[in-house]
Coordinates of C-alpha atoms in Angstrom, one line a residue:
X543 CA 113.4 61.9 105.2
X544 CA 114.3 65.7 105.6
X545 CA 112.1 68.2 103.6
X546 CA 114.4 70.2 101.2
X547 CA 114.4 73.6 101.4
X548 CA 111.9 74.8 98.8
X549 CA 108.9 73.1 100.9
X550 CA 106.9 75.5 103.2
X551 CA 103.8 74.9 105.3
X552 CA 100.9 76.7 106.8
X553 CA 102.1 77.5 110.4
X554 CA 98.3 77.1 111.5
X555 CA 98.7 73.5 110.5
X556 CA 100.6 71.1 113.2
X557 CA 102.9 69.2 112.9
X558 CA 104.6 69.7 110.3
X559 CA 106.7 67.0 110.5
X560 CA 107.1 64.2 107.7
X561 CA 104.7 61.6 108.6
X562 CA 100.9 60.5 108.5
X563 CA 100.0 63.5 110.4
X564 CA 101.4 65.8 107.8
X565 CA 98.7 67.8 106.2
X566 CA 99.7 70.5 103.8
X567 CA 102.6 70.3 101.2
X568 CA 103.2 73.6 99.9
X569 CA 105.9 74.1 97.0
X570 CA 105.0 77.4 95.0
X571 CA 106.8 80.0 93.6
X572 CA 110.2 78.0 94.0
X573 CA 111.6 79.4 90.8
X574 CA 112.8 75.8 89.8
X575 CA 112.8 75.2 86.0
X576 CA 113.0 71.8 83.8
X577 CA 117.0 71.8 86.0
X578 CA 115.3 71.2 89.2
X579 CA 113.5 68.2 87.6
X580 CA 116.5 65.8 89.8
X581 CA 113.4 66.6 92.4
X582 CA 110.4 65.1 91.5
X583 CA 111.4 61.5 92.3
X584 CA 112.1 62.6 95.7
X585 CA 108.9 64.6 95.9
X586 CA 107.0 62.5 94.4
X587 CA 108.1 59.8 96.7
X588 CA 106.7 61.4 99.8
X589 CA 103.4 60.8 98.8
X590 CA 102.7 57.8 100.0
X591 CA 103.9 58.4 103.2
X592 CA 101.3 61.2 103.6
X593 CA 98.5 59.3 103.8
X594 CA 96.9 62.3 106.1
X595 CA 97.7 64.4 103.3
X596 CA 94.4 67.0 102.5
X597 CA 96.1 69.9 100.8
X598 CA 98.6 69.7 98.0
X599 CA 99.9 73.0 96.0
X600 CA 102.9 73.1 93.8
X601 CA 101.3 76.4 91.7
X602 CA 103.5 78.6 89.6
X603 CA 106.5 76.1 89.3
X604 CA 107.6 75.1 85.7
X605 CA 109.3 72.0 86.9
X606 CA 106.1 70.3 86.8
X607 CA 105.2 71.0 83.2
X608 CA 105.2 67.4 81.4
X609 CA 106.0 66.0 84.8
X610 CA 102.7 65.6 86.6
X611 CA 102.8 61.8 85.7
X612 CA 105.4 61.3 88.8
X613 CA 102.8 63.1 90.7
X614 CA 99.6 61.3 89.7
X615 CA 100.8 57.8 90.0
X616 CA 101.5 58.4 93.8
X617 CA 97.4 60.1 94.2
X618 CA 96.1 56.8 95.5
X619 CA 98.1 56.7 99.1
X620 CA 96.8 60.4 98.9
X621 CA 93.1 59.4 98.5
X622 CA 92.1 62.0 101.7
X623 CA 93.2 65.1 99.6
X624 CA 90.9 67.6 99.5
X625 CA 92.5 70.9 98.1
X626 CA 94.7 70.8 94.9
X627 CA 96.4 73.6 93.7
X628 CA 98.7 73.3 90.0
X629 CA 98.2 77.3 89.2
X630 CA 100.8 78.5 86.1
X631 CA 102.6 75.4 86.0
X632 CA 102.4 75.4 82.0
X633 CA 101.0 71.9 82.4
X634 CA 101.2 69.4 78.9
X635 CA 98.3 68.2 76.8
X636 CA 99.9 65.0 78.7
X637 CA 99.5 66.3 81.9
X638 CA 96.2 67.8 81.1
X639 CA 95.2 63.8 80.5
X640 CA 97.5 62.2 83.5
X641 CA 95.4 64.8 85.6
X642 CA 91.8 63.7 84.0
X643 CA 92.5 60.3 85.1
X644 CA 93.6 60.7 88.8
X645 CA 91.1 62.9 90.0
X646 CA 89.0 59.7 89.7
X647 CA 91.2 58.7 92.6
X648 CA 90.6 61.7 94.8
X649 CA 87.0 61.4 95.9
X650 CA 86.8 63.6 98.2
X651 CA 88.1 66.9 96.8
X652 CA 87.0 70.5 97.4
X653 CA 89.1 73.1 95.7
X654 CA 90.5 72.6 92.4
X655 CA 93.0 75.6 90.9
X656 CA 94.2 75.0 87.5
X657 CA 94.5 78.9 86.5
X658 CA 97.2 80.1 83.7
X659 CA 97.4 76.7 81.9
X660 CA 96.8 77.4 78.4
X661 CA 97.1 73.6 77.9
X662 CA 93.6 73.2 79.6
X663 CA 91.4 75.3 77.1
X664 CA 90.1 72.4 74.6
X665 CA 90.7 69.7 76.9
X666 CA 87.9 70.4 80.0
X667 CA 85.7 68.1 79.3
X668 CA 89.2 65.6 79.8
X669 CA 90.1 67.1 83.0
X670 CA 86.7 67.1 84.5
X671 CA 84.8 64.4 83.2
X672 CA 85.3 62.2 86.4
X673 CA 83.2 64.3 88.7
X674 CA 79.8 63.2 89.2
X675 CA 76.3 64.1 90.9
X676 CA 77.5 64.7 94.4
X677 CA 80.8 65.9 94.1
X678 CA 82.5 67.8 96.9
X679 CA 84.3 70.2 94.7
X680 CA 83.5 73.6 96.9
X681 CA 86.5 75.8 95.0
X682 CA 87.3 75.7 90.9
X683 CA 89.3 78.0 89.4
X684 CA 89.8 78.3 86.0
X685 CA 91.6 81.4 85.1
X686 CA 93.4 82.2 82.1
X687 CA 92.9 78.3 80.6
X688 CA 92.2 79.7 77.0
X689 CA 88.9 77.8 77.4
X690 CA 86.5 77.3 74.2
X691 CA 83.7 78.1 73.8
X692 CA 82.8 73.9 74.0
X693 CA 84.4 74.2 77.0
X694 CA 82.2 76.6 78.1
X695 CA 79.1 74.7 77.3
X696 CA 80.7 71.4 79.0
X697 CA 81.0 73.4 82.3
X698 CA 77.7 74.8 82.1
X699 CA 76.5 71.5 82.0
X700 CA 78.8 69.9 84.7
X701 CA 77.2 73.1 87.3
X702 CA 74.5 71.2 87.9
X703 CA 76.5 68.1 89.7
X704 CA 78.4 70.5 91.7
X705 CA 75.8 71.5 94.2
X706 CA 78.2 72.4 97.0
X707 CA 80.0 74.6 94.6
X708 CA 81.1 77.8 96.6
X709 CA 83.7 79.8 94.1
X710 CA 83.4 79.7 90.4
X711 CA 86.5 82.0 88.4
X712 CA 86.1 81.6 85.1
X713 CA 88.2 85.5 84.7
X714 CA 90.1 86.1 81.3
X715 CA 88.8 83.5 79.0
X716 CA 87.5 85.6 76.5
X717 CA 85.7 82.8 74.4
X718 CA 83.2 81.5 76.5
X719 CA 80.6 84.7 75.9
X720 CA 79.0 83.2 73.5
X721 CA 78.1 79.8 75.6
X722 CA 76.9 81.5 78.8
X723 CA 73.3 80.7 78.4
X724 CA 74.3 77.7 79.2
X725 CA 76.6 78.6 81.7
X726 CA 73.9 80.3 83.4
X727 CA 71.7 77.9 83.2
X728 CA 74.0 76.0 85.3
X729 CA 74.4 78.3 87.7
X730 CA 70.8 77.9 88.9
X731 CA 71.9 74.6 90.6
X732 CA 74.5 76.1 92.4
X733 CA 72.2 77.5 95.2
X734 CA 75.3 77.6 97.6
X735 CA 77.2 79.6 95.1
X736 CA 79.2 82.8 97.3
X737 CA 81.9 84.0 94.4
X738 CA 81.6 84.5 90.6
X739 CA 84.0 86.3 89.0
X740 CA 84.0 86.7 85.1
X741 CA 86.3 89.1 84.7
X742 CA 87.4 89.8 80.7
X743 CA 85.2 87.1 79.8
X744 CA 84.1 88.4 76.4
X745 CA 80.7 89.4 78.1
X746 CA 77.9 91.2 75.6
X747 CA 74.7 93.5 76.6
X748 CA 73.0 90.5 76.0
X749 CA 75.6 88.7 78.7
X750 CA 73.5 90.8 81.6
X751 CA 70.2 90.1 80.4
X752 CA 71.4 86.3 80.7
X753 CA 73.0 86.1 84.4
X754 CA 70.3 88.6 85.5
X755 CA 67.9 85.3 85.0
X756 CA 70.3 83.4 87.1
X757 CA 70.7 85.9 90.0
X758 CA 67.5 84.6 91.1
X759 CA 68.7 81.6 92.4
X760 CA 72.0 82.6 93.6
X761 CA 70.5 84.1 97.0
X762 CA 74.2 83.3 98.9
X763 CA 76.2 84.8 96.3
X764 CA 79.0 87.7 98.0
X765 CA 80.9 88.6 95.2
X766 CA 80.4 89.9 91.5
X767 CA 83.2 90.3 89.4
X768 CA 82.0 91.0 86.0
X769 CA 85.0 93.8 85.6
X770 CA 86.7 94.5 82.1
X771 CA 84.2 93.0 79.5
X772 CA 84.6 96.0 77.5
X773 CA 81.6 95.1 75.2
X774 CA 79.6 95.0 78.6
X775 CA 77.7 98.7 78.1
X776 CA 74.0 98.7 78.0
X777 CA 73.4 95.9 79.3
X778 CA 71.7 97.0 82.5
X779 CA 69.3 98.6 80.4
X780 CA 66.0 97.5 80.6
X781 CA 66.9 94.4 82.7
X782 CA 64.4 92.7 85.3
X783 CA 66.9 94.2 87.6
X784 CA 67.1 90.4 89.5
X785 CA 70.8 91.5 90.7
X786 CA 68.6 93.6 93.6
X787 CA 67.6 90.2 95.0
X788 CA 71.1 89.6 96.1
X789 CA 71.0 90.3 99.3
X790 CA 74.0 89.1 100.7
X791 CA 76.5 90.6 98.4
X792 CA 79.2 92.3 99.7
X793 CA 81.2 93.1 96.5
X794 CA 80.2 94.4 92.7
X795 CA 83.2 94.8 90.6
X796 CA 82.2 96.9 87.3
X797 CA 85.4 98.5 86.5
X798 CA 86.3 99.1 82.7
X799 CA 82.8 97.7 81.6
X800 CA 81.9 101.0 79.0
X801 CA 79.1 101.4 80.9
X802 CA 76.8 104.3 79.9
X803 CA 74.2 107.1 81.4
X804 CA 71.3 104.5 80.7
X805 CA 73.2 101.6 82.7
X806 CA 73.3 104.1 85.3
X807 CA 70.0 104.9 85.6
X808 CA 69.0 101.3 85.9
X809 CA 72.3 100.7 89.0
X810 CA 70.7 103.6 90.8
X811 CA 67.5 101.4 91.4
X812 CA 69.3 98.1 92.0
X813 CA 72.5 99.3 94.0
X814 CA 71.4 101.1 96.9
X815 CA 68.9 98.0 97.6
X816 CA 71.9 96.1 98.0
X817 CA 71.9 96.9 102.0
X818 CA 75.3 94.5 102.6
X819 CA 77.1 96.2 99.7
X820 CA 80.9 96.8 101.2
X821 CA 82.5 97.1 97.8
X822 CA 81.9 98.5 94.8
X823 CA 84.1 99.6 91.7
X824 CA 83.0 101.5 89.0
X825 CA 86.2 102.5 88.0
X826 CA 87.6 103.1 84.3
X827 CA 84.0 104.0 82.6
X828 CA 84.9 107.0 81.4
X829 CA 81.5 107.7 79.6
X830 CA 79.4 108.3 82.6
X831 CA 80.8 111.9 83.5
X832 CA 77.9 113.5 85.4
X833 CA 75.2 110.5 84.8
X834 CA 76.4 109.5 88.5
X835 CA 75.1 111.9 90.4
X836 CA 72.1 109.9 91.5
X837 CA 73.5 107.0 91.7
X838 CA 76.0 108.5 94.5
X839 CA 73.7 110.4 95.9
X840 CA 72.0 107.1 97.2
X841 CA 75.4 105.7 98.6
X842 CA 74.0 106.8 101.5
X843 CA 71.6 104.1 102.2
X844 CA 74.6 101.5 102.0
X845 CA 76.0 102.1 105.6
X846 CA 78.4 98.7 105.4
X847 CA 80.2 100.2 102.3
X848 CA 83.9 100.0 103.1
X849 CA 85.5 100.4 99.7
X850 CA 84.5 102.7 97.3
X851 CA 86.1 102.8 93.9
X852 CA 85.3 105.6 90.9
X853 CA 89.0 106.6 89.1
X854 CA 88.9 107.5 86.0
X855 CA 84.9 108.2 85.6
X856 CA 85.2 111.4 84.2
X857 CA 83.3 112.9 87.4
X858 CA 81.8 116.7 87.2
X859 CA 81.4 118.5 90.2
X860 CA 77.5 117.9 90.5
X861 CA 78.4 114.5 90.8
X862 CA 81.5 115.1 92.8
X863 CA 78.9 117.3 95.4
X864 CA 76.8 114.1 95.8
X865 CA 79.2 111.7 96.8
X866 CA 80.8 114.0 98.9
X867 CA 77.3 114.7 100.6
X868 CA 76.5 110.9 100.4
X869 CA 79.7 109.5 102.3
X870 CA 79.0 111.5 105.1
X871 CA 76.8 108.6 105.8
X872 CA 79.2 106.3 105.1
X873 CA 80.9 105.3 108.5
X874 CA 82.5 102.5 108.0
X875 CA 84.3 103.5 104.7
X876 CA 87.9 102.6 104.8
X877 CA 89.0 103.0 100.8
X878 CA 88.3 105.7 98.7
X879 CA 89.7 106.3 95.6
X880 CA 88.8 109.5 93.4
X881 CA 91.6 109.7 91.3
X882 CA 92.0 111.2 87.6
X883 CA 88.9 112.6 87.9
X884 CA 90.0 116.7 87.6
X885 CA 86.9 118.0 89.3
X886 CA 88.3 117.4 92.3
X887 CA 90.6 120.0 92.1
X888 CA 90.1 123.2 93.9
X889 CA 86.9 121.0 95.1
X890 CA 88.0 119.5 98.4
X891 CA 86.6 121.2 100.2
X892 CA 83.4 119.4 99.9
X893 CA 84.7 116.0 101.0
X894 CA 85.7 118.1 104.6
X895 CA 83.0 116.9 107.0
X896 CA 83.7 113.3 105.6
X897 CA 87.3 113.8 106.5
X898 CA 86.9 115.1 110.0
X899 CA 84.0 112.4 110.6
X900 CA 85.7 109.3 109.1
X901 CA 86.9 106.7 111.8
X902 CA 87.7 103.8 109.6
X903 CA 89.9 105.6 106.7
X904 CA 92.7 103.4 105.8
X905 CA 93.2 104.4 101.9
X906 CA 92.7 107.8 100.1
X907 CA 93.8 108.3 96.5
X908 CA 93.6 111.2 94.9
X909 CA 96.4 110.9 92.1
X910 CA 96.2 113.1 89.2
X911 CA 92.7 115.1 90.5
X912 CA 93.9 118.9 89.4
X913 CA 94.5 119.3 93.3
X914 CA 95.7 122.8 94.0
X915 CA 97.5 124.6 97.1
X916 CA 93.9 125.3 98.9
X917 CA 93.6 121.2 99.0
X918 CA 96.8 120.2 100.2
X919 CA 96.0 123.4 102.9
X920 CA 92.8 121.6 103.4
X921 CA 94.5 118.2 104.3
X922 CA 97.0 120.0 106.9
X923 CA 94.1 121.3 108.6
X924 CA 92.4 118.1 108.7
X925 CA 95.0 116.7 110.0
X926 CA 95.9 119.2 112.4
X927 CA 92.6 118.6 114.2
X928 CA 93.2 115.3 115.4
X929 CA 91.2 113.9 112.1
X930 CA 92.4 110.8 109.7
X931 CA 94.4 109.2 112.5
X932 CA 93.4 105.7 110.8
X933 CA 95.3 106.9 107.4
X934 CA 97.9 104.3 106.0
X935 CA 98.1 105.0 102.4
X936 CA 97.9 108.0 101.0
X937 CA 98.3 109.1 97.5
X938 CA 98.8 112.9 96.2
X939 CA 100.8 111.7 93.3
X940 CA 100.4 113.5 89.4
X941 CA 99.0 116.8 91.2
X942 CA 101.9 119.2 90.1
X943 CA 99.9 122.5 90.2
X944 CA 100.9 122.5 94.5
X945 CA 103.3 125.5 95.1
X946 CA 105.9 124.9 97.7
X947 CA 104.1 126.4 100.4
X948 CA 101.1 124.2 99.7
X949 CA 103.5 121.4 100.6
X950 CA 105.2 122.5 103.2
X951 CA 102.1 122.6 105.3
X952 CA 101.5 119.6 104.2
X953 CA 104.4 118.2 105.6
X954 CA 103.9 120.1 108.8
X955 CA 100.9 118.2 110.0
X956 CA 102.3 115.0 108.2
X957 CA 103.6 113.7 111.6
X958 CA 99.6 113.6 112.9
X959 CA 99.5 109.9 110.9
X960 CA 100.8 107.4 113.1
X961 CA 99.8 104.5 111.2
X962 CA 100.7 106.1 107.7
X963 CA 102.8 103.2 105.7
X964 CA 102.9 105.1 102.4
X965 CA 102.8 108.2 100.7
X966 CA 103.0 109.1 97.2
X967 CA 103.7 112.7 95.9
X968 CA 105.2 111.3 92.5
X969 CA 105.1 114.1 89.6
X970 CA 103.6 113.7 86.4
X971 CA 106.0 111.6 83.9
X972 CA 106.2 114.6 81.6
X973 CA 107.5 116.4 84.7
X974 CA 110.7 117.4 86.5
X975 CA 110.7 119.8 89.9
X976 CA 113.4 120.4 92.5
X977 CA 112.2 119.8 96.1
X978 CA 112.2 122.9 98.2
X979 CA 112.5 124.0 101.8
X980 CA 109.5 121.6 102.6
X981 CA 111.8 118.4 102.0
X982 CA 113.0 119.5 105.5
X983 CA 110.1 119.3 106.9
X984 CA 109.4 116.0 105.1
X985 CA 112.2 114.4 106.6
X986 CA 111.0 115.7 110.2
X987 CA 108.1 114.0 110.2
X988 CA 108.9 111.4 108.8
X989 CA 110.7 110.4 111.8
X990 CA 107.9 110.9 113.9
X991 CA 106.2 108.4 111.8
X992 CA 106.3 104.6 113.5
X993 CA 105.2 102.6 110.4
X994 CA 106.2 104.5 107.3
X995 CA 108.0 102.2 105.0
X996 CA 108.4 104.0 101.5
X997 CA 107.6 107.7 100.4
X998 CA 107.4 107.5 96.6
X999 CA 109.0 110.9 95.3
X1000 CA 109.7 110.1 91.6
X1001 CA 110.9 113.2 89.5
X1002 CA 111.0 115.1 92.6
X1003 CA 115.0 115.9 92.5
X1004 CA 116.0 116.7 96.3
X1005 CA 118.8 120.2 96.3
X1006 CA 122.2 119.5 96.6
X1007 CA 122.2 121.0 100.2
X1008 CA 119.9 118.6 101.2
X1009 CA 121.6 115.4 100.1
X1010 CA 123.5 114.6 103.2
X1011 CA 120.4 115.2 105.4
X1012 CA 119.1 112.1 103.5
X1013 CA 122.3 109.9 103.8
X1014 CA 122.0 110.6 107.3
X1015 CA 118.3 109.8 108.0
X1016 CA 118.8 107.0 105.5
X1017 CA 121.6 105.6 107.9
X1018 CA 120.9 106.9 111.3
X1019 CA 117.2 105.1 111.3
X1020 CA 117.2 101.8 112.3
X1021 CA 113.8 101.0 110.1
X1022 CA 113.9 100.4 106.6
X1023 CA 112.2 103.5 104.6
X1024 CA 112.2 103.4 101.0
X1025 CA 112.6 106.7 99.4
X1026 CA 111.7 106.7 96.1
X1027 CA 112.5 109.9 94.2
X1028 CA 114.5 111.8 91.5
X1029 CA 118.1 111.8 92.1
X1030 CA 120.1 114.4 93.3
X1031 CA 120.4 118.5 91.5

């Protein structure tokens, strides 16, 4: 039997022939509605000639919605499975219980994804009620079910049967705050746990004080996603600060949380003990203005920080001057993003020795940061001595107070970035300006760029003159550049 087309496979995985050998059966994203259901028999039908079969994913295909029967009665010739994968497939209450029942027949299952199925929320206790103390479930994903706050409790008490439980994403279920002292509770039998991620959960001040009492046993955990629980502020205060004992994690995600000057002062004794810290986002709290400067100021005792993320935090300069004398000690920083915070503006200057040091830059954001023509000056010089060779995306976008010669040095020393992909100079919505002589010398080095693939211009409108210089670079280069900008004066 020939695969149709709509199949694709993991080319790590051989074969990938149809036969007992086969081990992955990928179908996402196929774009096939209720009028491709003339598959299923078919597809259905290879299951029990895959009796190798370990991985199964057919996520984000409506085809399946009220269909998963044709599936599930095929799961016993498929007893080996061990990853399945039925993300935003808008699955039934029928499916829901179909899907209850044959997990029963798949004992030795490791990841289980069921995100964006509204159909789930009410109904956990259904789906998972067949896994028992010693289950091999590694990976569960329940994003976006529209879970209960019952379902909430019946997960906190399932935790403590899945002891080789490695990633938990309960993200953008906003009803199960008020059940996560239970939830937590559960958590403390899940010593192997590496990934939680709450994100939008519905999480309270009170929500810290809670996981803070599970952090204790979660010694493995890597990532921390508690980002966008609005209600979150406060809720490092006072705290038995338990989130220093993780050791091993690598990524904090606090964007959006309202977090205030006295959560900050508690975050400037736990973070910088965090000595394998690589990521951390405190984006989007726009109350903490110049609360951070201690807190940055001690970025300098996390020396594996690669991604640093503060946009929109309202930054003044004192704090601006302490992260910019901080991440001089960060050398292997590869992300930084400062933008729409206006101190920055006429300010560069301070994050200079970071510039020319920096071997690892891949990502610098700036957009909307007041810059003026002494920054974008700053840049070309930086440039021009040899420094950000490792720069691939660079954004200058919403900074409309650059005169023409600020840019046109700029673009000068553009050509210095080899491994620059994309560039954003966008103006401000509200805005509307005419390119001038320095297009020309956009263009220019542009060409001396190997990798660029888009320049994002928008409301920039390029001179008449200059048209046909476009249409020629557009179809004299043989790669594919994407210029995105404002249409022609």
């Amino acid at each position: 039997m020939c695969l149709p087309t709509v199949f694709s496979y993991n080319p790590k995985l051989h074969p990938v022939h149809i036969g007992t050998e086969l081990y992955l059966l990928q179908i996402t994203n196929t774009g096939l509605t209720h009028t491709g259901l003339h598959l299923l028999p078919p597809l259905a039908s290879l299951l029990p000639l895959l009796s190798d079969l370990e991985e199964l994913d057919v996520s984000w295909n409506d085809f399946v919605s009220g269909t998963l029967h044709s599936f599930t009665q095929q799961t016993h010739p498929v007893s080996k499975l061990k990853v399945l994968r039925l993300s935003s497939c808008r699955l039934t209450t029928e499916d829901v219980q179909t899907l209850g029942g044959a997990l029963e027949l798949i004992p030795d299952l490791e990841e289980l994804s069921l995100s964006w199925n509204s159909q789930v929320g009410g109904k956990l206790p259904q789906v998972l009620h067949t896994f028992q103390q010693g289950s091999k479930i590694r990976t569960l994903e329940l994003v976006d079910c529209a879970l209960t706050p019952q379902d909430g409790e019946f997960v906190g008490h399932l935790l403590p049967k899945l002891q080789s439980l490695e990633v938990f994403d309960l993200s953008n279920n906003r009803n199960i705050g008020s059940s996560l002292d239970i939830i937590a509770q559960g958590l403390k039998s899940t010593p192997g746990l590496k990934i939680l991620k709450l994100h939008s959960c519905g999480l309270s001040p009170k929500s810290v004080r809670i996981l803070d009492g599970a952090f204790a046993f979660l010694d493995a955990l890597r990532i921390l996603d508690l980002s966008c629980n609005k209600e979150l502020g406060r809720g490092f205060e006072e705290v038995p600060a338990r989130l220093a004992l993780l050791k091993h994690l690598e990524v904090l995600d606090l964007h959006q949380c309202s977090l205030t000057a006295e959560d900050v002062t508690s975050l400037t004794q736990i973070v910088p003990l965090l000595s394998n810290l690589e990521e951390l986002d405190l984006s989007s709290n726009r109350a903490l203005g110049g609360s951070l400067e201690s807190l940055l100021s001690r970025l300098r005792f996390l020396p594996s920080l690669k991604s640093l993320l503060i946009n929109s935090c309202a930054l003044q300069r004192e704090s601006f001057t302490a992260l910019a004398e901080a991440s001089v000690y960060l050398p292997a920083l590869e992300i930084l993003d400062l933008s729409w915070n206006k101190c920055v503006g006429g300010n560069l200057e301070l994050l200079q020795q970071t510039l020319n040091l920096s071997r690892s830059l891949r990502e610098l954001r700036l957009s909307s940061c007041s810059l003026v023509t002494e920054d974008v000056a700053l840049l070309a010089l930086v440039m021009q001595t040899g420094h950000l060779a490792t720069l691939q995306k660079l954004d200058l976008s919403y900074n409309d107070g650059i005169c023409d010669a600020g840019w046109a040095i700029f673009c000068q020393n553009l050509c210095r970035l080899k491994e620059l992909t994309e560039l954003d100079i966008s103006l401000r919505p509200s805005s509307s300006q005419e390119c001038g002589q320095w297009f020309r010398h956009l263009l220019c080095a542009v060409t001396q760029l190997p990798v660029i693939t888009g320049i994002e211009m928008r409301r920039w409108v390029i001179p008449a003159l200059q048209e046909k210089e476009l249409d020629c670079f557009t179809q004299d280069r043989r790669r594919d550049i994407r210029f995105d900008h404002g249409g022609f004066q």
